Short mmCIF file of C-alpha atoms and ligand atoms in Angstrom, two decimals:
data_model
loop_
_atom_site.label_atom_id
_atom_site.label_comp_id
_atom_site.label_asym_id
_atom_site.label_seq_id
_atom_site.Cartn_x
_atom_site.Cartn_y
_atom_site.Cartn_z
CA UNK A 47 -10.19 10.91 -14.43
CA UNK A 48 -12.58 8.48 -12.60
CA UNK A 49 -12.67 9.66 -9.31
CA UNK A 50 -16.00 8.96 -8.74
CA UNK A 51 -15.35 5.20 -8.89
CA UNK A 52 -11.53 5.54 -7.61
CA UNK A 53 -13.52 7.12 -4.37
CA UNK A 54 -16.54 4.94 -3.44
CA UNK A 55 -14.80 3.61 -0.25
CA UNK A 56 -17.11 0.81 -0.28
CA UNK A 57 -16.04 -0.25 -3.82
CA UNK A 58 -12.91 -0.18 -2.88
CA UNK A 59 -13.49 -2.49 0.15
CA UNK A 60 -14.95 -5.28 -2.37
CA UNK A 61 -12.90 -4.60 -5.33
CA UNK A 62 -9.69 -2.55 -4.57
CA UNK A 63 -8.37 -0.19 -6.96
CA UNK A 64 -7.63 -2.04 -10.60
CA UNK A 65 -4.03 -1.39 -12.41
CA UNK A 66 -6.59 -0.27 -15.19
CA UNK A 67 -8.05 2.31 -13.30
CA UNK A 68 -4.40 3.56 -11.45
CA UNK A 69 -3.35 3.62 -15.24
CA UNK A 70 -6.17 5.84 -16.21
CA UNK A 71 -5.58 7.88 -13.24
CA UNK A 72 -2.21 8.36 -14.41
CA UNK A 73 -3.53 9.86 -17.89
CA UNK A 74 -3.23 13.33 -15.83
CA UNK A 75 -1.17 14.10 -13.20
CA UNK A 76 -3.43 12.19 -10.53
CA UNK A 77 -3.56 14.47 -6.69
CA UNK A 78 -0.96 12.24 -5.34
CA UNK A 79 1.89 13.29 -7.64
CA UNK A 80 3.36 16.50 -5.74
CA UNK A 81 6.77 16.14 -7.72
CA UNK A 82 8.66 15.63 -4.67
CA UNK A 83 8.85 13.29 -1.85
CA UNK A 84 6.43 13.36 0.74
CA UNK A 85 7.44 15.28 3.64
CA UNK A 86 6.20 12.25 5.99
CA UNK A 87 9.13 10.21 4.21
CA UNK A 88 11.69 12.63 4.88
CA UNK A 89 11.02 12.87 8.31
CA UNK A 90 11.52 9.07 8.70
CA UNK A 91 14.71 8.92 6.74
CA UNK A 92 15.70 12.21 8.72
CA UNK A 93 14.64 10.17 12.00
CA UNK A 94 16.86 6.95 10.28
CA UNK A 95 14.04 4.47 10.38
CA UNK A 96 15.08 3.21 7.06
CA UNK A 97 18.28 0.78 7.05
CA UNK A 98 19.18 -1.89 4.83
CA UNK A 99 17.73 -3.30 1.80
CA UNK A 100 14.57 -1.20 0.99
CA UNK A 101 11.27 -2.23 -1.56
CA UNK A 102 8.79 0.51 -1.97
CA UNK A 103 5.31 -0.31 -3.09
CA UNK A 104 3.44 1.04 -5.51
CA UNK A 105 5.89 3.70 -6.25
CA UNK A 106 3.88 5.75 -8.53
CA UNK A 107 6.90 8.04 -9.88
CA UNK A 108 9.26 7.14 -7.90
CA UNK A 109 9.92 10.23 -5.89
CA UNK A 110 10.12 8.59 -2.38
CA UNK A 111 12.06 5.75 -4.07
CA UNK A 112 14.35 8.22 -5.93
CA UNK A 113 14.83 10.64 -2.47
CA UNK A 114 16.23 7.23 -0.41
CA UNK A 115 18.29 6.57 -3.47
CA UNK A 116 19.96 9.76 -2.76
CA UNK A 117 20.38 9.44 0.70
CA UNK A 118 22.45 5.64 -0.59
CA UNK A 119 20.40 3.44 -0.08
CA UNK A 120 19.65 0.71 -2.26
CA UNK A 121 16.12 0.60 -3.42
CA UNK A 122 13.86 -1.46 -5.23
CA UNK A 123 10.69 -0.02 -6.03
CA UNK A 124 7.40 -1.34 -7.80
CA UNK A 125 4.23 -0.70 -9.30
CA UNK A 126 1.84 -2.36 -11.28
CA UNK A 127 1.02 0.43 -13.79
CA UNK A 128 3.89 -0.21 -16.44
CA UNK A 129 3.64 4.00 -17.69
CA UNK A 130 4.45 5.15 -14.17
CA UNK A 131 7.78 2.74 -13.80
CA UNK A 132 8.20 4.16 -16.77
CA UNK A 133 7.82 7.85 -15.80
CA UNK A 134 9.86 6.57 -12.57
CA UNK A 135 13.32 5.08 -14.60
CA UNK A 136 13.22 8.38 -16.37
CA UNK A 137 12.59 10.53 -13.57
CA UNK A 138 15.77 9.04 -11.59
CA UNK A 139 17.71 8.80 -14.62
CA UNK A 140 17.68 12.58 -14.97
CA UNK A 141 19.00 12.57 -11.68
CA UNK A 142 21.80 10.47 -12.34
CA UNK A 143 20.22 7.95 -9.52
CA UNK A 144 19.95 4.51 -9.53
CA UNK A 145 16.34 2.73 -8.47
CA UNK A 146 15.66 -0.70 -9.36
CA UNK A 147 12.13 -0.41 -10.31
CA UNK A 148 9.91 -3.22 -11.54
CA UNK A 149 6.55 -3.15 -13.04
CA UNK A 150 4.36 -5.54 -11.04
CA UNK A 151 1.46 -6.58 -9.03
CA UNK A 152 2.51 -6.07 -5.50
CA UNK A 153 0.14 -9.33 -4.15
CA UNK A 154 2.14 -11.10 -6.62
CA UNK A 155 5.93 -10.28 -6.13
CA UNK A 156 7.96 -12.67 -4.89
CA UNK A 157 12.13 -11.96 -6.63
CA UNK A 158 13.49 -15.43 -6.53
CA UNK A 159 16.26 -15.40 -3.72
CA UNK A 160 15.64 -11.85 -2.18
CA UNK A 161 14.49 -9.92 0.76
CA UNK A 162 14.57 -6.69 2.38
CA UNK A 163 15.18 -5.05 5.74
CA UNK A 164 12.59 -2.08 5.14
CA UNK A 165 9.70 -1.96 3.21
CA UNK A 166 7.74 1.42 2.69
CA UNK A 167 4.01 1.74 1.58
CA UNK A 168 3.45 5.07 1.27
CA UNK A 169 -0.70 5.36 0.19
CA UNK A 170 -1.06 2.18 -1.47
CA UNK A 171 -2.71 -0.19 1.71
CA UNK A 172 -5.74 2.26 1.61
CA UNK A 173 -6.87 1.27 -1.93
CA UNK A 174 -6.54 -2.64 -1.50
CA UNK A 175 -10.13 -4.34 -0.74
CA UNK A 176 -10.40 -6.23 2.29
CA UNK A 177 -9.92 -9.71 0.82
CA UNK A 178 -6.61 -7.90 -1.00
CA UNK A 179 -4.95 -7.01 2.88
CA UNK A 180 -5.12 -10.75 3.74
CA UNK A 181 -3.02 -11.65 0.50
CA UNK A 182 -0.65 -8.37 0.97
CA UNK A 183 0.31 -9.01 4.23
CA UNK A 184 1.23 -12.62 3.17
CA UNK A 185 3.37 -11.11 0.35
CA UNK A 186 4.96 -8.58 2.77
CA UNK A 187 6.14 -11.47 4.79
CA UNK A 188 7.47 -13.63 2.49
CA UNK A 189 9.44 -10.48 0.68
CA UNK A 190 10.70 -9.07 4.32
CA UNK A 191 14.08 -10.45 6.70
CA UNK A 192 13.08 -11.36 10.16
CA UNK A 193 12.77 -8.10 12.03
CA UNK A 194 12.43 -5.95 8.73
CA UNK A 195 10.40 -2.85 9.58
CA UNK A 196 7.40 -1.55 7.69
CA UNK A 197 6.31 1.89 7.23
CA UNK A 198 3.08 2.23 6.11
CA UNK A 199 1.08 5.62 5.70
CA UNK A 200 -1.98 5.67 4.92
CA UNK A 201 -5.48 7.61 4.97
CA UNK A 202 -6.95 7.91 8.45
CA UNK A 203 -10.49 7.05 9.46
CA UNK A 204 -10.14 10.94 11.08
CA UNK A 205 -9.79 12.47 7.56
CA UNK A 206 -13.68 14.09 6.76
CA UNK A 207 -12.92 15.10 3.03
CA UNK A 208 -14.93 14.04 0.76
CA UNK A 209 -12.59 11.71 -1.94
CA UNK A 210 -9.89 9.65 -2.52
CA UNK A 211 -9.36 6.53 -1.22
CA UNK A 212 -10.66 4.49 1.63
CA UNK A 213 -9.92 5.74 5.30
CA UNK A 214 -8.04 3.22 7.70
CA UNK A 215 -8.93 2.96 11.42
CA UNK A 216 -5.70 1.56 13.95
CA UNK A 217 -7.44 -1.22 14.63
CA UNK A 218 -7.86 -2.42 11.02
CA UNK A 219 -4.27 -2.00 11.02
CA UNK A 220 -3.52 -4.45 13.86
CA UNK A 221 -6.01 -6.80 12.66
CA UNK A 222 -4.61 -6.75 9.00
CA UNK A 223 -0.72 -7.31 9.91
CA UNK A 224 -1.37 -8.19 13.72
CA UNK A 225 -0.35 -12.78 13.08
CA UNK A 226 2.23 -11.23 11.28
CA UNK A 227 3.90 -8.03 12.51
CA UNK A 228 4.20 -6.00 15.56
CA UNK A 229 2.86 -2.74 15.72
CA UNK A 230 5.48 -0.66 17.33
CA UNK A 231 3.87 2.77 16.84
CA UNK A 232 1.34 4.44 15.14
CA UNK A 233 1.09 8.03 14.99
CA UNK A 234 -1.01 10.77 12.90
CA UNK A 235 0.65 12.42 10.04
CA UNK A 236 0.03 14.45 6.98
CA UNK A 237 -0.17 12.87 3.78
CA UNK A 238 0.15 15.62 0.96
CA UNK A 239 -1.62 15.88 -2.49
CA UNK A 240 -1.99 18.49 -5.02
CA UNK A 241 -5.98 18.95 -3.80
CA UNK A 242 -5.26 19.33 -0.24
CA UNK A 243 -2.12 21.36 0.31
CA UNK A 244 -2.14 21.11 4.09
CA UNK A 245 -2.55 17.31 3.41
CA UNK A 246 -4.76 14.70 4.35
CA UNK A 247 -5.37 13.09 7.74
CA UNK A 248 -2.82 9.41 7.93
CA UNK A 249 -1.46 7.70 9.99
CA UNK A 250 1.95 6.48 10.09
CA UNK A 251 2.76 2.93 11.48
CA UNK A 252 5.65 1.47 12.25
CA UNK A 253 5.80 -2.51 12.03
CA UNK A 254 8.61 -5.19 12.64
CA UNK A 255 8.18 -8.59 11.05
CA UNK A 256 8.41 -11.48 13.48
C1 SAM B 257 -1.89 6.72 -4.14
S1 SAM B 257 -0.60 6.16 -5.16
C2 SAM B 257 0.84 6.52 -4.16
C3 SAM B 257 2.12 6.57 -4.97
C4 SAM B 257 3.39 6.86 -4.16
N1 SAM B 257 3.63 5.83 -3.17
C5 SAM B 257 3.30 8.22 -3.51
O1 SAM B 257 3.07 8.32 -2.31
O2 SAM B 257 3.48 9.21 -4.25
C6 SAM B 257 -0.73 4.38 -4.99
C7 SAM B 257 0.18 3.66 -5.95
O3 SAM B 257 0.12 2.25 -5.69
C8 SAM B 257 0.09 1.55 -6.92
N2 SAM B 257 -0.55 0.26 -6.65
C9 SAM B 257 -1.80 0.05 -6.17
N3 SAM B 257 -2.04 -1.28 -6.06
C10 SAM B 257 -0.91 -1.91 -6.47
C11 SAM B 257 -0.54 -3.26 -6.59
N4 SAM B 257 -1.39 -4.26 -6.29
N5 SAM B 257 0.70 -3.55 -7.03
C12 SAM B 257 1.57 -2.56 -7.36
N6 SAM B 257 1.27 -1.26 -7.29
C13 SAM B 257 0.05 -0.93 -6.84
C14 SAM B 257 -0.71 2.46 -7.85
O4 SAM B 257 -0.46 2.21 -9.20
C15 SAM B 257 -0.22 3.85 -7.41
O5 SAM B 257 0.90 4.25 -8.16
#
């Protein structure tokens, strides 16, 4: 596993995180895949923050995508390494649990004729480069309803491990989706993976599209 190169923070900055490298990550269980939703997830859909239509990116397994299924909602989730949607359809199939998931680049996706009311990035933001935020937040736009609702988690400038992907500040929140979005809250959270049990230092924001 290249997590040498999957945790230069400045690399990631320039280049972001390829599919290539995500899909060699995936060769072994990579530190993000705790077989179970993260608890910060829960907690929102236990909160009901999630309503509507709801698109998940970069999915990895599906397990967040696969929990909201359960609760009945209807999810679409994506990810641009093909194995993992795969691992994903099977994973919810033996759950009897319906996900539409999609293999695809998430700066790319635009489904003809639909939107959704909630979108959830759960550790993907932190591995886009900065020239990669501008074009997200463009694609989040285009893919959300008027007063959808973002959560994003995602690594926090506060986290000291050595590792993993780069570390996000508040403000480089509000200055990646501030023409776009309002911030309605931002608050530390826990984000958990398989090398740090008591989870790493995120935040989680809360956004609503204008
Ligand atoms: C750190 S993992 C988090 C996976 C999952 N959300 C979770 O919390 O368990 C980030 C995921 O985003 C996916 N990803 C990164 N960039 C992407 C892009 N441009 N389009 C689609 N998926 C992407 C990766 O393949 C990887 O599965």
């Amino acid at each position: 596993m290249d997590l040498i190169r999957y945790a230069e923070a400045e690399v990631i900055a320039r280049d972001g995180v390829s599919a290539a490298t995500f899909g060699d990550l995936y060769r072994e269980a990579p530190p993000w895949e705790i077989g179970r939703p993260q608890p910060e997830v829960v907690r929102l859909e236990s909160a009901g923050l999630f309503r509507g239509t709801i698109l998940d990116i970069g999915c990895g397994t599906g397990e967040n995508a696969i929990f909201l299924a359960s609760k009945g909602y209807q999810v679409c989730a994506i990810d641009f390494v093909p194995q993992v949607i795969a691992l994903a359809r099977s994973n919810a199939r033996a759950r009897n649990l319906s996900v539409d998931f999609a293999s695809c680049d998430a700066l790319e996706f635009a489904p003809e004729g639909r939107s959704f009311d909630t979108l959830l990035d759960c550790a993907t933001f932190h591995t886009f480069s900065d020239r990669q935020r501008v074009a997200y937040t463009k694609t989040l736009y285009a893919l959300s309803r008027p007063n959808a609702r973002l959560h994003l988690i995602c690594f926090s400038e506060l986290e000291d491990r050595v590792g993993g992907p780069r570390r996000v500040s508040i403000r480089e929140i509000a200055n990646a989706f501030g023409e776009q979005w309002d911030v309605l809250s931002v608050r530390p959270s826990r984000y958990l993976a398989t090398w740090a049990a008591d989870g790493m230092r995120a935040w989680t924001a809360e956004l609503q599209r204008r």
